[in-house]
Structure formats: structure tokens, C-alpha cells
Amino acid sequence: MTEYSRLKTSRSAAIKATLDYPVIDTDVHTNDFTPAIEEYIAHYGGAQLVDALRKAESSRLNSKSNGKDWYQQTPEERQYNRTIRSPWWARVTRNTLDLATYTLPELFYERQAEQGSDYSVLFPNNVLAPTGAGPEHRQALQRAVNHYHADLYRKYSDRLTVVAGIPMNTPQEAIEELDFAVKTLGLKVANIPGGVKRPIKAIADKYPADQFPEIAKYASYIDFYGLDSEYDYDPFWAKVVELGVPVTTHYGSQGWTGRSSISNYMNNHIGHFADGSQAFAKALFFGGVTRRFPGLRVAMLEGGSDWGAHVYIHLVDRFSKRSLEGLQNYNPDLTNADELFELFERYGSEFPQAGSLSKEELTKTVLGSSFARHSRVPVGEELEDFGAAGIKTIEDIRDRWVNSFFFGSESDDRTIAAAFNDKANPLGVKINAIYSSDVGHWDVPDLTDPLAESWDLVREGVISEADFKSYVFANPYKFYTQANPDFFKGTAIESKVNNIEVPQLVTA
């Protein structure tokens, strides 16, 4: 077993030995051993539940048309059906030690020192597979999968915690599963889909899904739970805060406009987690969820953190133009018809037609054909897009974006510099970038590399040593403990943070 000669001697382990604070990895992916989980689920709910899992996994992993996935279709069929190119070879394979590590809990636990981590949050690759099952099986299957993972990793809980998959099809279903996962299984982190695809009712009523399945497949929209949802998800967010659960998501956008190539997976992949998570986060912000639940902590993983800074900057910029005060610059009632008429009299010789118009007619003409369309007076919160979010000052934006959201960045992601650029970010803040190695996926061929790759960003001047500490320790620690102050109680982290100052909320 010569491969084990690397144990505890990796470059990441050497860097870890120089740090006076722990390293918290917020995003580790593990593989389930199929015979074991299927046996568990069969015992839990019978053979039909196993069949439901297999169907849900197949549906999640493959984009199908006419019953065949991309790899079963000819080029002509892909073009005809516009079948989106799906991922392939998405797991580590040549590195056999790592392949086994992501499958065997005890081995991963043993190799954490080699990885350079003190504590890791685990995301089994099929933890949300049950969300693709039919409504008759979805809830029971999700509960069985969560139960399996809780039992499998319980004895390693001093350094590992596994997430609970939470279906979000309805608030009630989500509440029931969260309650069971926390109170019965002892799980501490929720992993949710960042959106739920729902039928457009006007089309579904005309073309019922059971009669027109192909139309139903495309006649849909995505419900992001916070803005324009057909359900009130506030009871779920309230339960999350009550139970002290940090919420995570890896929500992607492959298949969306611009990400629907029928031939190129990379075209569909690059940036898709950032786009999907951005849609989700903006829905919570503009829907007022982060206003109503200031204790809610949400981490969006695998998309990097630069988009968190990008949206924050643009929220502030847009608010200065589209606040109640700023909107008055575009209020057609405030156009001075007398002044406009005088200016046309003085400078309008090129337009003799204006001479036959009254002041009111001239004003409407200059405003253009869009005047009637854009001059209707909105009612209540319709007047201001920032109304539901309760934004009165840019400090409110900071409090409801920067404090509420955390952004998972992979170790070699140089765009993380934007998160820590307090000169560009309004009010001089730094965005909550959190260390998310993503080991277990194709992004990381060797699990011993990520921490060292992150330190390379310090060596190259991309981020500072203080930023590095925030990235691998302080921000992850804030994320979990602001949601649940006792999150690390009884873990290997608890004794290591007694004398370390951790900044809490971003304030003025």
C-alpha cells in the first residue's frame, strides 16, 4: 500500500501545521455504496422505495428525450430533440485511494489530517436524489436517505457532519423533513434545492400533463421560494431559524437560456452554479425573506464568491437610482411642460411640426410611445422594487445581503479576490467567502491539494493572509455558529477556538 506513504505528509498538511486556527471545509462530496444504501432503504420502506430511488437518480443525472439520454441518441436525434449535453466522467477514478476515501467514512476520517482539515461538512452525491421522485414516494424516500446517512456518519461526528436533504416542493413537506432530520436524526445542516420547477397553470390547464407530457416538460417556471411563489414559505424559514439550522444549496442552471448546448458540456457548466444561486439569493432578498428572518444563514456552494460581491455592488448602485427618492427622476408628472415648450421654441427649428402642438401634447410626444406604457402609476409596493425587502438605506442592503449569505469558493478560484475587495465593495465590507473544497468531484483530482492551492493565492498576492484566515476558518465558523451557537459543541473545533477572536455581524 505505497500510496499511504503520503499520509499526513501532503503540502496541505504542511501548511495546516503552520496555522494557529482550525480549517473548516464546508463542501465535501461523498459517494454512497449502492448495495448498502439500497439494502437500508428496502428495510426502511420496501422494494418500491428502492425502485423510486433508482428512477429518481436516473432522472437527475440524465437529460432525456423520447426515453433516451444524450449518449444513447445519434447526433441527428440530439439536434432534432435539442437534447442538452449532460455531464460525463464527473467523479475521481484514476486516483484509486481518493475514490475509496469518498466512499469509506472511516478512511476519509483518517485522511482529514492529510487533507489539512479539522472539520468537514459532507454532501453525499445523492442526498437530494429523492426530490426527483414522484409525490407518492418523495417524502418517505428523502427521510430514508437522511436516516441512512445519519446512521453511517454518526460515530465520526467530532470531525464530520453530514447534511440533511430537504425537499422544498411545499413548505409543509419541508418543515416535516427538517423537523425529523434535526430532532430525530440529530443532523445540523440542511441542503435544499435552490428552486422547484412548477407548471405554468395557464398552459397546464389547457394541456394537462397526463395527455401532453412533452408540452408539460417545457411549459414550466422555477419557484425560488422568496419572490412570486405560489406558496408562503415563511413558516419554513421560521422553522429553520427556530431550530438553528444553517441552510446550504448547490443550485445550478444548466439547461437555462445560454446553457443549453446540445454538444458541449463545458459551455453549459461554466458559471452555472453562480447563475442558479444568484437567482435563488435575489428571490430571498427582494422577497423580503432576509428582512423578516435576519437570523437566517444561507450558503450557496460551488459558484464562487465574486458573484456575491457583484450583486451586492449592483444592488447598492440600483438602489441609488430606483429608491423612492431616486424614482422621482423618472416621474412623468414632474416633467416641466412650460420649460420643455420654451426649449423647443428656442432650439427646435429642425422640427417645425412641434409648433402645432400644445404644451401637453408636446410633452407626451417627447416622452415617446413608451410614455403610456411606462407612466401608469403603480400601487403600493409596486412603485419600488426594493419595497418588500424593506430597504431604506444602503446599510439595509448590507445587512440583508452581506450578513445573510455565504458563498462557497473552491480552492483554486482566483475570482475570490472580488469578495475581499473592500475598496470596491460598498461600505468597505468583505463578502463572506467560505472554503468549499468540492473534493469528491472532478474539480479536485487529489484531495490533498485544495488547502495548498488556497494558500497559493496568498503567495501570489491574490488575497492576504488575513483574508485566508477568514476564508478557511472565520467565515465558515460564523456561518454555522450564527445560525446555531452550539454547532461545534462536542466537536474537535470546540477546544481550538477558545482564544480566537471571530468577527460576527458586519456593521457600520
mmCIF file of N, CA and C in Angstrom, residues 168 174-175 178-179 182-183 188-190 192 233-247 284 288-298 403-404 479-487:
data_model
loop_
_atom_site.group_PDB
_atom_site.id
_atom_site.type_symbol
_atom_site.label_atom_id
_atom_site.label_comp_id
_atom_site.label_asym_id
_atom_site.label_seq_id
_atom_site.Cartn_x
_atom_site.Cartn_y
_atom_site.Cartn_z
ATOM 1 N N MET A 168 -38.334 20.704 -1.117
ATOM 2 C CA MET A 168 -38.970 22.020 -0.960
ATOM 3 C C MET A 168 -40.210 22.178 -1.821
ATOM 4 N N ALA A 174 -41.343 20.437 3.585
ATOM 5 C CA ALA A 174 -40.011 20.856 4.007
ATOM 6 C C ALA A 174 -39.913 20.938 5.526
ATOM 7 N N ILE A 175 -40.943 21.482 6.160
ATOM 8 C CA ILE A 175 -40.949 21.608 7.622
ATOM 9 C C ILE A 175 -40.906 20.230 8.280
ATOM 10 N N LEU A 178 -37.392 18.686 7.845
ATOM 11 C CA LEU A 178 -36.396 19.388 8.650
ATOM 12 C C LEU A 178 -36.562 19.032 10.120
ATOM 13 N N ASP A 179 -37.772 19.029 10.589
ATOM 14 C CA ASP A 179 -38.048 18.711 11.985
ATOM 15 C C ASP A 179 -37.566 17.302 12.331
ATOM 16 N N VAL A 182 -33.598 17.064 12.278
ATOM 17 C CA VAL A 182 -32.923 17.698 13.412
ATOM 18 C C VAL A 182 -33.256 16.998 14.722
ATOM 19 N N LYS A 183 -34.540 16.817 14.988
ATOM 20 C CA LYS A 183 -34.950 16.327 16.299
ATOM 21 C C LYS A 183 -34.774 14.824 16.462
ATOM 22 N N LYS A 188 -27.492 18.604 11.511
ATOM 23 C CA LYS A 188 -27.332 20.018 11.881
ATOM 24 C C LYS A 188 -27.346 20.979 10.704
ATOM 25 N N VAL A 189 -27.232 20.478 9.481
ATOM 26 C CA VAL A 189 -27.163 21.341 8.296
ATOM 27 C C VAL A 189 -28.208 20.869 7.294
ATOM 28 N N ALA A 190 -28.934 21.797 6.705
ATOM 29 C CA ALA A 190 -29.928 21.459 5.689
ATOM 30 C C ALA A 190 -29.365 21.741 4.306
ATOM 31 N N ILE A 192 -30.850 22.138 0.502
ATOM 32 C CA ILE A 192 -32.104 22.255 -0.234
ATOM 33 C C ILE A 192 -31.837 22.508 -1.711
ATOM 34 N N TYR A 233 -43.592 30.464 2.008
ATOM 35 C CA TYR A 233 -42.532 29.668 2.633
ATOM 36 C C TYR A 233 -42.064 30.243 3.969
ATOM 37 N N ASP A 234 -42.678 31.311 4.426
ATOM 38 C CA ASP A 234 -42.253 31.890 5.696
ATOM 39 C C ASP A 234 -42.315 30.895 6.864
ATOM 40 N N PRO A 235 -43.327 30.027 6.930
ATOM 41 C CA PRO A 235 -43.310 29.050 8.027
ATOM 42 C C PRO A 235 -42.080 28.143 7.997
ATOM 43 N N PHE A 236 -41.585 27.838 6.806
ATOM 44 C CA PHE A 236 -40.372 27.016 6.716
ATOM 45 C C PHE A 236 -39.154 27.799 7.196
ATOM 46 N N TRP A 237 -39.001 29.047 6.717
ATOM 47 C CA TRP A 237 -37.844 29.827 7.153
ATOM 48 C C TRP A 237 -37.904 30.054 8.664
ATOM 49 N N ALA A 238 -39.099 30.226 9.188
ATOM 50 C CA ALA A 238 -39.244 30.396 10.638
ATOM 51 C C ALA A 238 -38.780 29.142 11.380
ATOM 52 N N LYS A 239 -39.117 27.977 10.848
ATOM 53 C CA LYS A 239 -38.694 26.719 11.464
ATOM 54 C C LYS A 239 -37.177 26.562 11.385
ATOM 55 N N VAL A 240 -36.586 26.969 10.275
ATOM 56 C CA VAL A 240 -35.133 26.911 10.118
ATOM 57 C C VAL A 240 -34.453 27.726 11.223
ATOM 58 N N VAL A 241 -34.925 28.954 11.427
ATOM 59 C CA VAL A 241 -34.340 29.824 12.444
ATOM 60 C C VAL A 241 -34.599 29.279 13.844
ATOM 61 N N GLU A 242 -35.799 28.783 14.061
ATOM 62 C CA GLU A 242 -36.151 28.220 15.374
ATOM 63 C C GLU A 242 -35.234 27.061 15.747
ATOM 64 N N LEU A 243 -34.952 26.206 14.787
ATOM 65 C CA LEU A 243 -34.125 25.020 15.047
ATOM 66 C C LEU A 243 -32.631 25.322 14.975
ATOM 67 N N GLY A 244 -32.277 26.513 14.512
ATOM 68 C CA GLY A 244 -30.865 26.874 14.428
ATOM 69 C C GLY A 244 -30.120 26.107 13.351
ATOM 70 N N VAL A 245 -30.688 26.049 12.163
ATOM 71 C CA VAL A 245 -30.108 25.250 11.086
ATOM 72 C C VAL A 245 -29.531 26.151 9.991
ATOM 73 N N PRO A 246 -28.235 26.049 9.709
ATOM 74 C CA PRO A 246 -27.692 26.735 8.539
ATOM 75 C C PRO A 246 -28.156 26.018 7.275
ATOM 76 N N VAL A 247 -28.539 26.787 6.254
ATOM 77 C CA VAL A 247 -29.089 26.234 5.018
ATOM 78 C C VAL A 247 -28.041 26.314 3.907
ATOM 79 N N LEU A 284 -34.778 35.591 -2.376
ATOM 80 C CA LEU A 284 -34.896 35.727 -0.925
ATOM 81 C C LEU A 284 -34.741 37.187 -0.511
ATOM 82 N N GLY A 288 -38.047 39.764 0.552
ATOM 83 C CA GLY A 288 -38.088 40.188 1.947
ATOM 84 C C GLY A 288 -37.805 39.087 2.953
ATOM 85 N N VAL A 289 -37.350 37.928 2.494
ATOM 86 C CA VAL A 289 -37.084 36.818 3.422
ATOM 87 C C VAL A 289 -35.959 37.179 4.382
ATOM 88 N N THR A 290 -34.868 37.760 3.860
ATOM 89 C CA THR A 290 -33.758 38.114 4.753
ATOM 90 C C THR A 290 -34.096 39.300 5.645
ATOM 91 N N ARG A 291 -35.122 40.068 5.295
ATOM 92 C CA ARG A 291 -35.603 41.129 6.183
ATOM 93 C C ARG A 291 -36.413 40.541 7.321
ATOM 94 N N ARG A 292 -37.317 39.634 6.986
ATOM 95 C CA ARG A 292 -38.202 39.064 8.008
ATOM 96 C C ARG A 292 -37.480 38.068 8.910
ATOM 97 N N PHE A 293 -36.395 37.479 8.398
ATOM 98 C CA PHE A 293 -35.667 36.467 9.173
ATOM 99 C C PHE A 293 -34.181 36.815 9.191
ATOM 100 N N PRO A 294 -33.805 37.846 9.952
ATOM 101 C CA PRO A 294 -32.403 38.281 9.973
ATOM 102 C C PRO A 294 -31.457 37.219 10.523
ATOM 103 N N GLY A 295 -31.996 36.227 11.226
ATOM 104 C CA GLY A 295 -31.151 35.161 11.751
ATOM 105 C C GLY A 295 -30.914 34.030 10.760
ATOM 106 N N LEU A 296 -31.549 34.093 9.607
ATOM 107 C CA LEU A 296 -31.380 33.057 8.584
ATOM 108 C C LEU A 296 -29.985 33.139 7.986
ATOM 109 N N ARG A 297 -29.303 32.003 7.883
ATOM 110 C CA ARG A 297 -27.976 31.950 7.268
ATOM 111 C C ARG A 297 -28.011 30.932 6.128
ATOM 112 N N VAL A 298 -27.646 31.401 4.939
ATOM 113 C CA VAL A 298 -27.725 30.578 3.737
ATOM 114 C C VAL A 298 -26.376 30.593 3.029
ATOM 115 N N ASN A 403 -24.746 40.001 5.444
ATOM 116 C CA ASN A 403 -24.838 39.230 6.684
ATOM 117 C C ASN A 403 -25.570 37.905 6.511
ATOM 118 N N SER A 404 -26.497 37.850 5.579
ATOM 119 C CA SER A 404 -27.345 36.659 5.447
ATOM 120 C C SER A 404 -26.724 35.559 4.605
ATOM 121 N N PHE A 479 -20.744 31.267 9.761
ATOM 122 C CA PHE A 479 -21.921 30.712 9.089
ATOM 123 C C PHE A 479 -22.657 29.720 9.985
ATOM 124 N N TYR A 480 -21.925 28.788 10.535
ATOM 125 C CA TYR A 480 -22.571 27.743 11.340
ATOM 126 C C TYR A 480 -22.995 28.248 12.718
ATOM 127 N N THR A 481 -22.156 29.060 13.376
ATOM 128 C CA THR A 481 -22.473 29.444 14.748
ATOM 129 C C THR A 481 -23.439 30.614 14.841
ATOM 130 N N GLN A 482 -23.534 31.455 13.800
ATOM 131 C CA GLN A 482 -24.569 32.488 13.834
ATOM 132 C C GLN A 482 -25.954 31.859 13.708
ATOM 133 N N ALA A 483 -26.037 30.744 13.004
ATOM 134 C CA ALA A 483 -27.307 30.012 12.932
ATOM 135 C C ALA A 483 -27.549 29.222 14.213
ATOM 136 N N ASN A 484 -26.473 28.629 14.737
ATOM 137 C CA ASN A 484 -26.580 27.757 15.903
ATOM 138 C C ASN A 484 -25.321 27.924 16.749
ATOM 139 N N PRO A 485 -25.384 28.708 17.819
ATOM 140 C CA PRO A 485 -24.187 28.940 18.643
ATOM 141 C C PRO A 485 -23.553 27.659 19.169
ATOM 142 N N ASP A 486 -24.310 26.582 19.282
ATOM 143 C CA ASP A 486 -23.786 25.314 19.803
ATOM 144 C C ASP A 486 -23.376 24.350 18.691
ATOM 145 N N PHE A 487 -23.241 24.864 17.485
ATOM 146 C CA PHE A 487 -22.987 23.978 16.351
ATOM 147 C C PHE A 487 -21.753 23.102 16.581
#
